[in-house]
Short mmCIF file of C-alpha atoms in Angstrom, two decimals:
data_model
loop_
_atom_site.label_atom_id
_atom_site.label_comp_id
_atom_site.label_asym_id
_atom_site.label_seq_id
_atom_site.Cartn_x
_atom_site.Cartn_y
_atom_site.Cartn_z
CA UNK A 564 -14.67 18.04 -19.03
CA UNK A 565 -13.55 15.48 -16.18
CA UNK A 566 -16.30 17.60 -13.57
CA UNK A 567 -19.09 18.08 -16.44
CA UNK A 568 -18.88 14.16 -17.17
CA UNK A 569 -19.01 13.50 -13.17
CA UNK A 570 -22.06 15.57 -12.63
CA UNK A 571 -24.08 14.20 -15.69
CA UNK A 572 -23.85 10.80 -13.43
CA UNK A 573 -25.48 12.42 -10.33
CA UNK A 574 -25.55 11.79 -6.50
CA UNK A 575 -23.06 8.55 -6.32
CA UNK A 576 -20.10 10.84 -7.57
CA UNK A 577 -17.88 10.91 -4.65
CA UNK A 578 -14.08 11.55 -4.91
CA UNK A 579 -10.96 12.85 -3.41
CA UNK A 580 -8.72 15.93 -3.71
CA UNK A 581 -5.17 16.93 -2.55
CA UNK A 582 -5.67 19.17 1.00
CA UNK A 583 -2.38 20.89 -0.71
CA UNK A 584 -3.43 21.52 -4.28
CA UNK A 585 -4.57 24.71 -4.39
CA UNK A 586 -5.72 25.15 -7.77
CA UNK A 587 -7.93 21.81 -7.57
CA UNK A 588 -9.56 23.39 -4.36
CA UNK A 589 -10.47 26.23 -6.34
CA UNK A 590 -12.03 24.62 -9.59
CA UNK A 591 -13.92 21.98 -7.49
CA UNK A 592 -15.12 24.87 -5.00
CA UNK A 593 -19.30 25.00 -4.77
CA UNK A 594 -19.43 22.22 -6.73
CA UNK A 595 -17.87 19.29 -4.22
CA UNK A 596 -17.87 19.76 -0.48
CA UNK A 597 -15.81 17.66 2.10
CA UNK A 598 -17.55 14.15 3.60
CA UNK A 599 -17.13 15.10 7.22
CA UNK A 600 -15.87 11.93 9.03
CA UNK A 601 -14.92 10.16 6.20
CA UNK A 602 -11.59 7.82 6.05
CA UNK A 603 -9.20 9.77 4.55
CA UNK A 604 -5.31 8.89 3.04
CA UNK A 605 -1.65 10.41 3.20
CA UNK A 606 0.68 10.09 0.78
CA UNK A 607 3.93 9.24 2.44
CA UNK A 608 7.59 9.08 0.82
CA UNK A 609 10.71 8.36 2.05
CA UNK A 610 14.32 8.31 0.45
CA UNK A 611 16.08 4.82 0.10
CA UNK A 612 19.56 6.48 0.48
CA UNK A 613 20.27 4.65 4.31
CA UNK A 614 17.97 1.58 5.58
CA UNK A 615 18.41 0.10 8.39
CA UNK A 616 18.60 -3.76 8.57
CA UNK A 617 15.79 -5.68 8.91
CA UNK A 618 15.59 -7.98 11.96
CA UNK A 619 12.78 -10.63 12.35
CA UNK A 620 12.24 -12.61 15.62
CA UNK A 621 14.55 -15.96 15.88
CA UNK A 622 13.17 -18.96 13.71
CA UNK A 623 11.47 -16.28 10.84
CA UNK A 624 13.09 -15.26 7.86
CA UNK A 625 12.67 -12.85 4.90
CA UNK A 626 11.88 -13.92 1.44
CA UNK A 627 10.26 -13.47 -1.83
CA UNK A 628 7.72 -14.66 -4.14
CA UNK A 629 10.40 -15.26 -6.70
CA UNK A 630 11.71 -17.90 -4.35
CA UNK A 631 9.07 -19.55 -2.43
CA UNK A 632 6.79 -19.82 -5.30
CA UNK A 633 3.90 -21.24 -3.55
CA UNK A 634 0.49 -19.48 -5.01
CA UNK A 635 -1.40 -21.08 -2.20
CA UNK A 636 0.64 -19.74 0.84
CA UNK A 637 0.77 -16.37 -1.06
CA UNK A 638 -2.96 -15.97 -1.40
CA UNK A 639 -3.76 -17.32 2.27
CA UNK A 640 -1.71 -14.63 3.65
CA UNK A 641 -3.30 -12.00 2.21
CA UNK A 642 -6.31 -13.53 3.22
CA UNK A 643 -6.06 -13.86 6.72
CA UNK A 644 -4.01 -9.92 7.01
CA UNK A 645 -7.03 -8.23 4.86
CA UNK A 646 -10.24 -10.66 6.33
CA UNK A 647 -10.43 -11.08 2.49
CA UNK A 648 -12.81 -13.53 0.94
CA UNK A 649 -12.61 -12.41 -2.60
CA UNK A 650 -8.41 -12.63 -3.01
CA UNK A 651 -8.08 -16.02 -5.09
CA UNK A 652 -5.36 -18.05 -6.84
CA UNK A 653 -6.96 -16.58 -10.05
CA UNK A 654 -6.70 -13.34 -8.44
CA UNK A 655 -3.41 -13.49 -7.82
CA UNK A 656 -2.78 -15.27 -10.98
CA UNK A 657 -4.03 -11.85 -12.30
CA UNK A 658 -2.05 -9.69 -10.31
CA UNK A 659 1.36 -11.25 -11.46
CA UNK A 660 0.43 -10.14 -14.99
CA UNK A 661 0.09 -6.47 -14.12
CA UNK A 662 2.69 -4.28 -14.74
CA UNK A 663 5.14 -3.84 -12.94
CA UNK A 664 4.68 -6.88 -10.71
CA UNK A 665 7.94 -8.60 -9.57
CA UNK A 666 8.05 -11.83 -8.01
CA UNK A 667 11.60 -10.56 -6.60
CA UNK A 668 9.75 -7.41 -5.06
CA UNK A 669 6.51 -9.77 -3.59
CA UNK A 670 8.58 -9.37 -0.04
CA UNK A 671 7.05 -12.92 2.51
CA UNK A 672 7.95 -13.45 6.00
CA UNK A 673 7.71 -17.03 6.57
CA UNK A 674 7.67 -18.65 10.26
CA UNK A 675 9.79 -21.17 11.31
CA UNK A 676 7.03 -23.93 10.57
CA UNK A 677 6.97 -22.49 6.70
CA UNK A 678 3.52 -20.81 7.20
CA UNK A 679 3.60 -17.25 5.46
CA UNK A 680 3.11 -14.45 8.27
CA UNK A 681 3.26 -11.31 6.49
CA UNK A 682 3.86 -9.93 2.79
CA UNK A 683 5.00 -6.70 1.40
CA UNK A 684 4.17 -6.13 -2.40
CA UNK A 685 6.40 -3.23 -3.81
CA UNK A 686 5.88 -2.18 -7.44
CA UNK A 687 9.16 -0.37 -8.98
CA UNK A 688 8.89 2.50 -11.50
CA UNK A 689 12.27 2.53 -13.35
CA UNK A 690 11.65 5.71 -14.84
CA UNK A 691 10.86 7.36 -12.32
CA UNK A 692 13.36 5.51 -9.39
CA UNK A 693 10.29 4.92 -7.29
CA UNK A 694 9.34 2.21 -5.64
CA UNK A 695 5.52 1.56 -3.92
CA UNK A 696 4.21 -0.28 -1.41
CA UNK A 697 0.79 -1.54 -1.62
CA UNK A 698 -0.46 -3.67 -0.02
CA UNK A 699 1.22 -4.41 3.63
CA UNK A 700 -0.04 -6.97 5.75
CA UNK A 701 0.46 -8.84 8.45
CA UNK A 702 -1.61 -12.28 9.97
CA UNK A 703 -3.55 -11.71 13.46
CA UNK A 704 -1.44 -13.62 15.06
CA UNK A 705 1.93 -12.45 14.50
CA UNK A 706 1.09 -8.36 14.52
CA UNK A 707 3.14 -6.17 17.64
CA UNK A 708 6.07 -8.50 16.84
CA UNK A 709 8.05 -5.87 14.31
CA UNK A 710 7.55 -8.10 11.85
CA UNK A 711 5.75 -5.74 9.13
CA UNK A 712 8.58 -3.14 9.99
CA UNK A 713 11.64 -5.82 8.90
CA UNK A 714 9.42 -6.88 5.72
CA UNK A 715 8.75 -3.04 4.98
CA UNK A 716 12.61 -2.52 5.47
CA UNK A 717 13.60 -5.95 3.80
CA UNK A 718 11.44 -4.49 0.57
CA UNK A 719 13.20 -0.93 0.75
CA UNK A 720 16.60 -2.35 0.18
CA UNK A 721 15.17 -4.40 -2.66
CA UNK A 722 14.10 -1.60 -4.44
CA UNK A 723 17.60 -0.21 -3.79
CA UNK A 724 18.87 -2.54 -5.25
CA UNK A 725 17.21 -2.23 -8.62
CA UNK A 726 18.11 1.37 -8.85
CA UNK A 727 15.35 2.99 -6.75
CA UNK A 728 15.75 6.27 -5.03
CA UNK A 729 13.01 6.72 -2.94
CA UNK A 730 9.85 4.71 -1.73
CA UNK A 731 6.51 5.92 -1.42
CA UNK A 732 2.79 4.69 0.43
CA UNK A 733 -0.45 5.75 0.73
CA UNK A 734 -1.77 4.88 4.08
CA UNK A 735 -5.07 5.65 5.83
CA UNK A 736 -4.26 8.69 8.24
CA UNK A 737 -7.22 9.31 10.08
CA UNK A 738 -7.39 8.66 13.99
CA UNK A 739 -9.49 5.41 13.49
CA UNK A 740 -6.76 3.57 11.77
CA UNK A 741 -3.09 4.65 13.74
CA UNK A 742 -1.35 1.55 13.74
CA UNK A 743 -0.03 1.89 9.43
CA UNK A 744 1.11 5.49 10.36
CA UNK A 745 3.74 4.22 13.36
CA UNK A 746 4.70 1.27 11.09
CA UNK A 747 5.66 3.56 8.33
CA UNK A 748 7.05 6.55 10.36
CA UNK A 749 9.39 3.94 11.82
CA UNK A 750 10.97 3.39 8.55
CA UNK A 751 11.98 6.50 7.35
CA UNK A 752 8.56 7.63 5.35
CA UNK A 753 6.87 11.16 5.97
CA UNK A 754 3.93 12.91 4.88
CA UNK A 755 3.88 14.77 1.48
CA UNK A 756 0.01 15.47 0.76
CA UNK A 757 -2.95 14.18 2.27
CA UNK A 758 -6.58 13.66 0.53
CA UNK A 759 -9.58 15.41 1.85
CA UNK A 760 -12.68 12.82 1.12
CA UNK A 761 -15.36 15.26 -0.91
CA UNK A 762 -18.75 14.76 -2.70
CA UNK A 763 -20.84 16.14 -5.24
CA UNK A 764 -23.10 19.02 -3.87
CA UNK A 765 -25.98 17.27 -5.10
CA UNK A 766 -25.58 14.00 -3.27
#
């Protein structure tokens, strides 16, 4: 039903399919074919059983939403990591009432001047003792300082905290975009699936 209701909407049905799911291969075979070139994701997890310490450079420190509380600062980050223009204070405002946001899992480094420098969002699933990263950033200016790796680290023993098992991100993995891959391999997370870009054969 899912396939008859994307083909009834024609050439702008574009999607994505496990490279390791067999069975999905085979039902979507001569009717999808891969986008060569295309971006494409991994699906990385990683268990939350040891975690190293987080270390940020002298004058920095680790924090949360829950205790900064400053909706400004928290938007402007995200701003400046992403080159976003369309993140907003209503945006955010949004986000917060989205389950399972957690002010105490909205992970900020802040500077020693109080400007924000980087921000890890992790979501926790309490059911499932899974905790997810999206998004990770960090601002131009403070990048290839290890910062996003103590933030990544500071989340993971968060999410520990509350019960979580293991940790999981999807992260581009093609060769245009290497720099998430070493951040997140440097943590403890590894590759379970990736996604293979595909299209309609009509398109």
């Amino acid at each position: 039903r899912i396939l008859s209701w994307a083909e009834a909407r024609g050439c702008a049905v574009q999607t994505t399919v496990r490279a390791e799911d067999a069975l999905a291969l085979d039902l979507l075979a001569g009717r999808f074919v891969p986008i060569p070139d295309a971006p494409w994701s991994a699906y990385n997890v990683c268990s939350l059983e040891t975690i190293e310490p987080p270390v940020v450079p002298p004058g920095f420190r680790l924090t949360t939403y829950a205790e900064t509380n400053d909706g400004a600062r928290r938007v402007e980050i995200h701003r400046a990591s992403w080159e976003s223009r369309t993140f907003t204070l209503e945006s955010f405002t949004r986000l917060q009432q989205t389950w399972p946001y957690r002010a105490d899992l909205d992970v900020l480094v802040v500077g020693p001047d109080g400007t924000h420098v980087a921000s890890v969002l992790a979501w926790f699933d309490e059911r499932a003792g899974l905790g997810e990263f999206e998004p990770v950033g960090t601002h131009p200016a403070f990048r290839q300082q290890g910062i996003a790796r103590a933030a990544s680290l500071f989340a993971m023993q968060r999410l520990k905290a509350l019960g979580a098992t293991s940790a999981a991100v999807s992260r581009r993995g093609d060769d245009d975009y290497p720099i998430s891959s070493k951040l997140y391999a440097s943590v403890g997370f590894r590759r379970v699936f990736r996604d293979i870009p595909i299209r309609h054969t009509t398109c």
